[in-house]
CSV table of C-alpha atoms and ligand atoms in Angstrom, one decimal:
chain,number,residue,atom,x,y,z
A,1,MET,CA,-21.7,-11.7,-27.2
A,2,LYS,CA,-22.9,-8.1,-27.4
A,3,GLN,CA,-20.2,-5.5,-27.7
A,4,TYR,CA,-20.8,-2.6,-25.3
A,5,LYS,CA,-20.0,1.1,-25.4
A,6,ILE,CA,-18.1,2.3,-22.4
A,7,ALA,CA,-17.3,5.8,-21.2
A,8,VAL,CA,-14.7,7.0,-18.7
A,9,VAL,CA,-15.5,10.4,-17.1
A,10,GLY,CA,-12.5,12.0,-15.4
A,11,ALA,CA,-10.1,10.1,-17.8
A,12,THR,CA,-7.2,12.5,-17.2
A,13,GLY,CA,-7.2,12.1,-13.4
A,14,MET,CA,-5.3,9.8,-11.0
A,15,VAL,CA,-8.2,7.2,-10.9
A,16,GLY,CA,-9.3,7.9,-14.5
A,17,ARG,CA,-5.9,7.0,-15.9
A,18,MET,CA,-5.9,3.8,-13.9
A,19,PHE,CA,-9.5,3.0,-15.3
A,20,LEU,CA,-7.9,3.1,-18.7
A,21,ARG,CA,-5.0,0.9,-17.7
A,22,VAL,CA,-7.3,-1.7,-16.0
A,23,LEU,CA,-9.6,-1.6,-19.1
A,24,GLU,CA,-6.7,-2.3,-21.3
A,25,GLU,CA,-5.6,-5.2,-19.1
A,26,ARG,CA,-9.2,-6.7,-18.7
A,27,LYS,CA,-10.4,-6.5,-22.2
A,28,LEU,CA,-14.1,-6.1,-21.7
A,29,PRO,CA,-16.4,-6.8,-24.7
A,30,ALA,CA,-16.4,-3.2,-25.9
A,31,SER,CA,-17.1,-1.8,-29.3
A,32,GLU,CA,-16.2,1.7,-28.5
A,33,TYR,CA,-14.8,3.8,-25.7
A,34,PHE,CA,-15.4,7.6,-25.1
A,35,LEU,CA,-13.2,9.6,-22.7
A,36,PHE,CA,-14.5,12.6,-20.9
A,37,ALA,CA,-12.9,15.3,-18.6
A,38,SER,CA,-13.5,19.0,-17.9
A,39,ALA,CA,-13.1,21.8,-20.5
A,40,ARG,CA,-9.4,22.2,-19.2
A,41,SER,CA,-8.4,19.0,-20.9
A,42,ALA,CA,-11.0,18.7,-23.6
A,43,GLY,CA,-9.4,18.2,-27.1
A,44,THR,CA,-6.2,16.7,-25.7
A,45,THR,CA,-5.3,13.1,-26.8
A,46,VAL,CA,-4.8,10.1,-24.7
A,47,ASP,CA,-3.1,6.8,-25.9
A,48,PHE,CA,-5.5,4.0,-25.1
A,49,MET,CA,-6.1,0.5,-26.5
A,50,GLY,CA,-3.4,1.1,-29.1
A,51,LYS,CA,-4.9,4.3,-30.6
A,52,LYS,CA,-5.2,8.1,-29.8
A,53,HIS,CA,-8.5,9.1,-28.2
A,54,THR,CA,-9.6,12.7,-28.1
A,55,VAL,CA,-10.8,13.8,-24.6
A,56,ARG,CA,-14.3,15.2,-24.7
A,57,GLU,CA,-15.8,17.9,-22.5
A,58,LEU,CA,-18.4,16.6,-20.1
A,59,THR,CA,-21.6,18.8,-20.7
A,60,GLU,CA,-25.3,18.2,-20.2
A,61,ASP,CA,-25.7,17.0,-23.8
A,62,ALA,CA,-22.4,15.1,-24.1
A,63,PHE,CA,-24.0,11.6,-23.9
A,64,LYS,CA,-27.0,12.4,-26.0
A,65,ASP,CA,-27.1,10.0,-28.9
A,66,LEU,CA,-23.9,8.2,-28.0
A,67,GLY,CA,-25.6,5.1,-26.9
A,68,VAL,CA,-23.2,4.5,-24.0
A,69,ASP,CA,-24.0,1.3,-21.9
A,70,ILE,CA,-21.6,1.8,-18.9
A,71,ALA,CA,-20.0,5.1,-17.8
A,72,LEU,CA,-17.2,4.9,-15.2
A,73,PHE,CA,-17.0,8.1,-13.2
A,74,SER,CA,-14.1,9.5,-11.2
A,75,ALA,CA,-14.3,13.3,-11.6
A,76,GLY,CA,-15.0,14.4,-8.1
A,77,GLY,CA,-18.2,14.3,-5.9
A,78,GLY,CA,-19.6,17.6,-7.4
A,79,THR,CA,-19.4,16.4,-10.9
A,80,SER,CA,-20.9,13.1,-10.1
A,81,LYS,CA,-23.8,14.8,-8.2
A,82,ILE,CA,-24.8,16.8,-11.3
A,83,PHE,CA,-23.8,14.5,-14.1
A,84,ALA,CA,-24.5,10.9,-12.9
A,85,PRO,CA,-28.3,11.4,-13.1
A,86,ILE,CA,-28.0,13.0,-16.5
A,87,VAL,CA,-25.8,10.3,-17.8
A,88,ALA,CA,-28.0,7.6,-16.3
A,89,ALA,CA,-31.1,9.2,-18.0
A,90,SER,CA,-29.3,8.8,-21.4
A,91,GLY,CA,-29.6,5.1,-20.8
A,92,ALA,CA,-26.1,4.4,-19.4
A,93,VAL,CA,-25.4,2.6,-16.0
A,94,VAL,CA,-23.0,4.9,-14.1
A,95,ILE,CA,-20.4,3.3,-11.9
A,96,ASP,CA,-19.4,6.2,-9.7
A,97,ASN,CA,-16.2,6.4,-7.7
A,98,SER,CA,-17.1,9.4,-5.6
A,99,SER,CA,-18.8,9.4,-2.2
A,100,THR,CA,-21.9,11.2,-3.5
A,101,TRP,CA,-24.2,8.3,-4.1
A,102,ARG,CA,-22.8,5.7,-1.8
A,103,MET,CA,-25.3,6.0,1.0
A,104,ASP,CA,-28.3,6.5,-1.1
A,105,PRO,CA,-30.7,3.6,-0.3
A,106,ASP,CA,-31.6,3.4,-4.0
A,107,VAL,CA,-28.0,3.0,-5.1
A,108,PRO,CA,-26.1,-0.3,-4.5
A,109,LEU,CA,-22.6,0.0,-3.0
A,110,VAL,CA,-20.6,-3.0,-4.4
A,111,VAL,CA,-17.4,-4.9,-3.9
A,112,PRO,CA,-17.9,-7.7,-6.4
A,113,GLU,CA,-16.4,-10.5,-4.3
A,114,VAL,CA,-18.6,-9.5,-1.4
A,115,ASN,CA,-22.0,-8.3,-2.6
A,116,ALA,CA,-22.4,-8.8,-6.4
A,117,HIS,CA,-26.0,-9.8,-5.6
A,118,ALA,CA,-26.7,-6.1,-4.9
A,119,ILE,CA,-25.9,-4.9,-8.5
A,120,PRO,CA,-29.5,-5.3,-9.8
A,121,GLU,CA,-30.5,-2.5,-7.5
A,122,TYR,CA,-29.0,-0.1,-10.0
A,123,LYS,CA,-32.2,-0.3,-11.9
A,124,LYS,CA,-33.8,2.2,-9.4
A,125,LYS,CA,-31.5,5.2,-10.3
A,126,GLY,CA,-29.1,3.8,-13.0
A,127,ILE,CA,-26.1,4.3,-10.6
A,128,ILE,CA,-23.8,1.9,-8.8
A,129,ALA,CA,-21.5,3.3,-6.2
A,130,ASN,CA,-17.8,2.2,-5.9
A,131,PRO,CA,-16.9,2.3,-2.1
A,132,ASN,CA,-14.3,4.3,-0.3
A,133,CYS,CA,-10.8,2.8,-1.0
A,134,SER,CA,-10.2,1.9,2.7
A,135,THR,CA,-13.5,0.2,3.0
A,136,ILE,CA,-13.1,-1.9,-0.1
A,137,GLN,CA,-10.0,-3.8,1.0
A,138,ALA,CA,-11.4,-4.4,4.5
A,139,MET,CA,-14.6,-5.8,3.1
A,140,VAL,CA,-12.8,-8.5,1.2
A,141,ALA,CA,-11.2,-9.8,4.3
A,142,LEU,CA,-14.2,-9.3,6.7
A,143,LYS,CA,-16.9,-10.8,4.6
A,144,PRO,CA,-15.9,-14.5,5.0
A,145,LEU,CA,-15.4,-13.9,8.8
A,146,ALA,CA,-18.9,-12.3,8.9
A,147,VAL,CA,-20.4,-15.4,7.2
A,148,LYS,CA,-18.5,-18.0,9.2
A,149,TYR,CA,-18.3,-16.6,12.7
A,150,GLY,CA,-20.4,-13.4,12.8
A,151,LEU,CA,-18.9,-9.9,13.6
A,152,LYS,CA,-19.4,-8.5,17.0
A,153,ARG,CA,-17.3,-5.4,16.7
A,154,VAL,CA,-14.6,-4.0,14.3
A,155,VAL,CA,-11.9,-1.4,15.0
A,156,TYR,CA,-10.1,0.1,12.0
A,157,SER,CA,-6.8,2.1,12.1
A,158,THR,CA,-5.6,3.0,8.7
A,159,TYR,CA,-2.2,4.1,7.2
A,160,GLN,CA,-3.3,5.7,3.9
A,161,ALA,CA,-1.2,6.6,0.8
A,162,VAL,CA,-1.1,10.1,-0.6
A,163,SER,CA,-2.4,8.9,-4.0
A,164,GLY,CA,-5.7,8.6,-2.3
A,165,ALA,CA,-5.9,12.3,-2.3
A,166,GLY,CA,-5.5,12.5,-6.1
A,167,MET,CA,-2.7,14.2,-8.1
A,168,GLY,CA,-2.5,16.9,-5.5
A,169,GLY,CA,-1.8,14.6,-2.7
A,170,TYR,CA,0.9,12.8,-4.7
A,171,SER,CA,2.6,16.1,-5.6
A,172,ASP,CA,2.6,17.2,-2.0
A,173,LEU,CA,4.7,14.1,-1.0
A,174,GLU,CA,7.0,14.4,-4.0
A,175,ASN,CA,7.5,18.2,-3.5
A,176,GLY,CA,7.6,17.9,0.2
A,177,LEU,CA,10.5,15.5,0.0
A,178,LYS,CA,12.4,18.3,-1.8
A,179,GLY,CA,11.5,20.7,1.1
A,180,GLU,CA,8.5,22.4,-0.6
A,181,ALA,CA,5.4,23.5,1.3
A,182,PRO,CA,2.2,21.4,0.9
A,183,LYS,CA,-0.6,22.6,-1.3
A,184,LYS,CA,-3.2,19.8,-0.9
A,185,PHE,CA,-2.7,18.8,2.7
A,186,PRO,CA,-3.0,21.2,5.7
A,187,TYR,CA,0.5,20.3,7.0
A,188,PRO,CA,3.6,18.7,5.4
A,189,ILE,CA,3.3,14.9,4.6
A,190,ALA,CA,6.9,14.2,4.0
A,191,GLY,CA,8.4,12.8,7.3
A,192,ASN,CA,5.0,13.3,9.0
A,193,VAL,CA,1.7,11.5,9.6
A,194,LEU,CA,-1.6,13.3,9.4
A,195,PRO,CA,-4.4,12.0,11.7
A,196,GLN,CA,-6.9,13.7,9.5
A,197,ILE,CA,-8.4,12.6,6.2
A,198,ASP,CA,-11.1,14.8,4.8
A,199,VAL,CA,-13.0,17.3,7.0
A,200,PHE,CA,-13.9,16.9,10.6
A,201,LEU,CA,-17.6,16.3,11.5
A,202,ASP,CA,-19.4,17.5,14.7
A,203,THR,CA,-18.8,14.1,16.4
A,204,GLY,CA,-15.1,14.6,16.2
A,205,TYR,CA,-14.7,11.9,13.5
A,206,THR,CA,-13.5,12.7,10.1
A,207,LYS,CA,-15.6,12.1,7.1
A,208,GLU,CA,-13.3,9.4,5.9
A,209,GLU,CA,-13.8,7.6,9.3
A,210,GLN,CA,-17.5,8.0,9.0
A,211,LYS,CA,-17.4,6.7,5.4
A,212,MET,CA,-15.6,3.5,6.6
A,213,ILE,CA,-18.2,3.0,9.3
A,214,ASP,CA,-21.4,3.6,7.3
A,215,GLU,CA,-20.1,1.8,4.1
A,216,SER,CA,-19.0,-1.3,6.0
A,217,ARG,CA,-22.5,-1.6,7.5
A,218,LYS,CA,-24.1,-1.1,4.1
A,219,ILE,CA,-21.9,-3.6,2.2
A,220,LEU,CA,-22.0,-6.3,4.8
A,221,GLU,CA,-25.8,-5.8,5.2
A,222,LEU,CA,-25.2,-5.4,9.0
A,223,PRO,CA,-26.9,-2.0,9.8
A,224,ASN,CA,-26.1,-2.3,13.5
A,225,LEU,CA,-22.6,-3.5,13.3
A,226,ARG,CA,-20.5,-2.0,16.1
A,227,VAL,CA,-17.5,-0.5,14.2
A,228,THR,CA,-15.2,2.4,14.7
A,229,ALA,CA,-12.3,3.9,12.8
A,230,THR,CA,-9.2,6.1,13.0
A,231,THR,CA,-7.9,7.1,9.5
A,232,VAL,CA,-4.4,8.4,9.0
A,233,ARG,CA,-2.4,9.7,6.0
A,234,VAL,CA,1.2,8.5,5.8
A,235,PRO,CA,4.1,9.4,3.6
A,236,VAL,CA,3.6,6.4,1.2
A,237,PHE,CA,2.8,7.0,-2.5
A,238,HIS,CA,0.8,3.9,-3.3
A,239,GLY,CA,-1.1,1.4,-1.1
A,240,HIS,CA,-3.3,1.7,1.9
A,241,SER,CA,-2.5,-0.3,5.1
A,242,GLU,CA,-4.9,-1.1,7.8
A,243,SER,CA,-4.6,-2.6,11.3
A,244,ILE,CA,-8.0,-4.3,11.9
A,245,ASN,CA,-9.1,-5.6,15.2
A,246,VAL,CA,-12.2,-7.8,15.2
A,247,GLU,CA,-14.4,-9.4,17.9
A,248,LEU,CA,-16.1,-12.4,16.4
A,249,GLU,CA,-19.4,-13.8,17.7
A,250,GLN,CA,-18.3,-17.4,17.6
A,251,PRO,CA,-15.1,-19.1,18.9
A,252,PHE,CA,-12.5,-19.8,16.2
A,253,GLU,CA,-9.1,-21.3,15.5
A,254,VAL,CA,-6.5,-19.0,14.1
A,255,ALA,CA,-5.5,-21.7,11.6
A,256,ASP,CA,-9.0,-22.0,10.3
A,257,ILE,CA,-9.3,-18.3,9.7
A,258,ARG,CA,-6.0,-18.5,7.6
A,259,LYS,CA,-7.5,-21.4,5.7
A,260,LEU,CA,-10.8,-19.6,5.1
A,261,TRP,CA,-8.8,-16.6,3.7
A,262,GLU,CA,-6.8,-18.8,1.5
A,263,GLY,CA,-9.9,-19.9,-0.2
A,264,THR,CA,-11.3,-16.3,-0.5
A,265,GLU,CA,-11.4,-14.8,-4.1
A,266,GLY,CA,-9.4,-11.6,-4.4
A,267,LEU,CA,-7.5,-12.2,-1.1
A,268,ILE,CA,-3.8,-13.3,-0.7
A,269,VAL,CA,-2.5,-14.3,2.7
A,270,GLN,CA,1.1,-13.2,3.4
A,271,ASP,CA,1.7,-14.4,6.9
A,272,ASP,CA,4.9,-16.0,8.0
A,273,PRO,CA,6.4,-14.1,10.9
A,274,GLU,CA,9.4,-16.4,11.3
A,275,LYS,CA,10.5,-15.5,7.9
A,276,GLY,CA,9.4,-11.8,8.2
A,277,ILE,CA,6.7,-12.1,5.6
A,278,TYR,CA,3.7,-9.8,5.9
A,279,PRO,CA,1.9,-7.5,3.5
A,280,MET,CA,3.6,-4.1,2.7
A,281,PRO,CA,2.5,-1.3,0.4
A,282,ILE,CA,5.7,-1.4,-1.6
A,283,TYR,CA,4.8,-4.9,-2.8
A,284,ALA,CA,1.0,-4.5,-3.1
A,285,ALA,CA,1.5,-1.4,-5.3
A,286,ASP,CA,0.3,-1.8,-8.8
A,287,THR,CA,-1.4,-5.2,-8.1
A,288,ASP,CA,-5.1,-6.0,-7.8
A,289,PRO,CA,-5.4,-8.4,-4.8
A,290,VAL,CA,-6.0,-7.5,-1.1
A,291,TYR,CA,-3.2,-8.9,1.1
A,292,VAL,CA,-3.7,-9.9,4.7
A,293,GLY,CA,-1.1,-11.0,7.4
A,294,ARG,CA,0.0,-10.5,11.0
A,295,LEU,CA,-3.1,-12.6,11.9
A,296,ARG,CA,-3.1,-13.3,15.6
A,297,ARG,CA,-5.5,-13.8,18.5
A,298,ASP,CA,-6.4,-10.7,20.6
A,299,PHE,CA,-6.1,-12.1,24.0
A,300,SER,CA,-7.7,-9.1,25.7
A,301,VAL,CA,-11.2,-10.1,24.5
A,302,GLU,CA,-13.2,-13.4,24.2
A,303,ASN,CA,-13.1,-14.1,20.5
A,304,GLY,CA,-10.8,-11.5,19.1
A,305,ILE,CA,-8.2,-11.3,16.3
A,306,ASN,CA,-5.8,-8.6,15.0
A,307,PHE,CA,-4.6,-8.5,11.4
A,308,TRP,CA,-2.9,-6.3,8.9
A,309,CYS,CA,-4.5,-5.6,5.5
A,310,VAL,CA,-2.9,-3.9,2.5
A,311,ALA,CA,-4.0,-3.1,-1.0
A,312,ASP,CA,-3.3,-0.7,-3.9
A,313,ASN,CA,-5.8,2.1,-3.2
A,314,ILE,CA,-6.0,3.3,-6.8
A,315,ARG,CA,-6.4,-0.3,-8.2
A,316,LYS,CA,-8.5,-2.5,-5.9
A,317,GLY,CA,-9.4,0.7,-3.9
A,318,ALA,CA,-10.8,2.4,-7.0
A,319,ALA,CA,-10.3,1.6,-10.6
A,320,THR,CA,-10.0,-2.2,-10.5
A,321,ASN,CA,-13.1,-2.5,-8.2
A,322,ALA,CA,-15.1,-0.3,-10.6
A,323,VAL,CA,-14.0,-2.2,-13.7
A,324,GLN,CA,-14.8,-5.5,-11.8
A,325,ILE,CA,-18.3,-4.1,-11.2
A,326,ALA,CA,-18.6,-3.4,-14.9
A,327,GLN,CA,-17.5,-6.9,-15.7
A,328,GLU,CA,-20.0,-8.4,-13.3
A,329,LEU,CA,-22.8,-6.2,-14.6
A,330,ILE,CA,-22.1,-7.5,-18.1
A,331,ARG,CA,-22.0,-11.0,-16.8
A,332,GLN,CA,-25.3,-10.5,-15.2
A,333,TRP,CA,-26.8,-8.9,-18.4
A,334,GLU,CA,-25.5,-11.8,-20.4
A,335,ALA,CA,-26.7,-14.5,-18.1
B,1,A2P,P1,-9.4,17.7,-15.9
B,1,A2P,O1,-8.1,17.0,-16.1
B,1,A2P,O2,-9.9,18.3,-17.2
B,1,A2P,O3,-9.4,18.6,-14.8
B,1,A2P,P2,-7.9,13.9,-9.8
B,1,A2P,O4,-8.8,13.5,-8.7
B,1,A2P,O5,-6.8,13.1,-10.0
B,1,A2P,O6,-7.4,15.4,-9.6
B,1,A2P,O7,-8.7,13.9,-11.2
B,1,A2P,C1,-9.9,14.5,-11.4
B,1,A2P,C2,-10.5,14.2,-12.7
B,1,A2P,O8,-11.9,14.7,-12.8
B,1,A2P,C3,-9.8,14.9,-13.9
B,1,A2P,O9,-9.8,13.9,-15.1
B,1,A2P,C4,-10.6,16.1,-14.2
B,1,A2P,O10,-10.4,16.6,-15.5
B,1,A2P,C5,-11.9,15.5,-13.9
B,1,A2P,N1,-12.9,16.6,-13.7
B,1,A2P,C6,-12.9,17.6,-12.7
B,1,A2P,N2,-13.9,18.4,-12.8
B,1,A2P,C7,-14.6,18.1,-13.9
B,1,A2P,C8,-15.9,18.5,-14.5
B,1,A2P,N3,-16.6,19.4,-14.0
B,1,A2P,N4,-16.3,17.8,-15.5
B,1,A2P,C9,-15.6,16.7,-16.1
B,1,A2P,N5,-14.5,16.3,-15.5
B,1,A2P,C10,-13.9,16.9,-14.4
């Protein structure tokens, strides 16, 4: 098998560090790794794959002559906007964790368990987009329902961890618990919940809510899906939770949905109310699967269900999903 050259851009950040851990765990067929960040951390060393790697500065010429095959990006939207096309032009396929390229019709938006078939679309721009963390976990649970029963309407209510806001968000909760004022969030997050993630749009929705709506439609290939969202930041370090209400097109048995999910790749059913078993972020943290539970019929509509869905937002919601895309890309290249 060919050995690939892989770069990580934003290697010193919250998601970038997790890229490195997941790459260590999954052992891709790689001959060489290159780590990039801004000028601020260029020259520092990072322990990775059993040796010290010097962090390089991302510049316009940084990828020239390196022969990188795959570049995993998590260095903010502005950096992706400028550098993803430059790095793609150098011959690498960029897997980008920012929101910049997600809705570009020439860029596939991929959750490997759900729409790996979209990956070859990368040939148009050399870029594959990694979806928003909250969207990814919902897709893994919703796709089998969409295929078997059809989706009539989806309502998301999220309870999102501070790590989703990067190092700054994490520090705000840590320091807030000691009584310090927030620096990243507009209000204290310790002992509070913030019904605002990202900026407000003219519609009254936040950008995070709109991302969930737009990205769900693109990934599920249901451009007219009726879907709405309320996204909320909660004082949890790791793991996003979501209450998801779905109206299905077809009638169903709750037990059949549970069975369907039990056979779904990437999904673990934790649902035994009598024993008090349901997904929670403290147990999902630092693991790769998406967990579902609290599955029950919504008696207020014809074919409705409610369920609870939890995943580690930095793993499946970001780094793991991106590395899985890289693995699937290599699998498709080798096929
Ligand atoms: P640096 O550590 O040099 O600032 P987080 O979202 O956790 O704050 O992480 C952001 C990541 O993106 C960091 O690795 C950061 O590097 C990197 N980054 C930010 N701006 C740039 C840039 N202009 N070029 C390359 N990397 C960047």
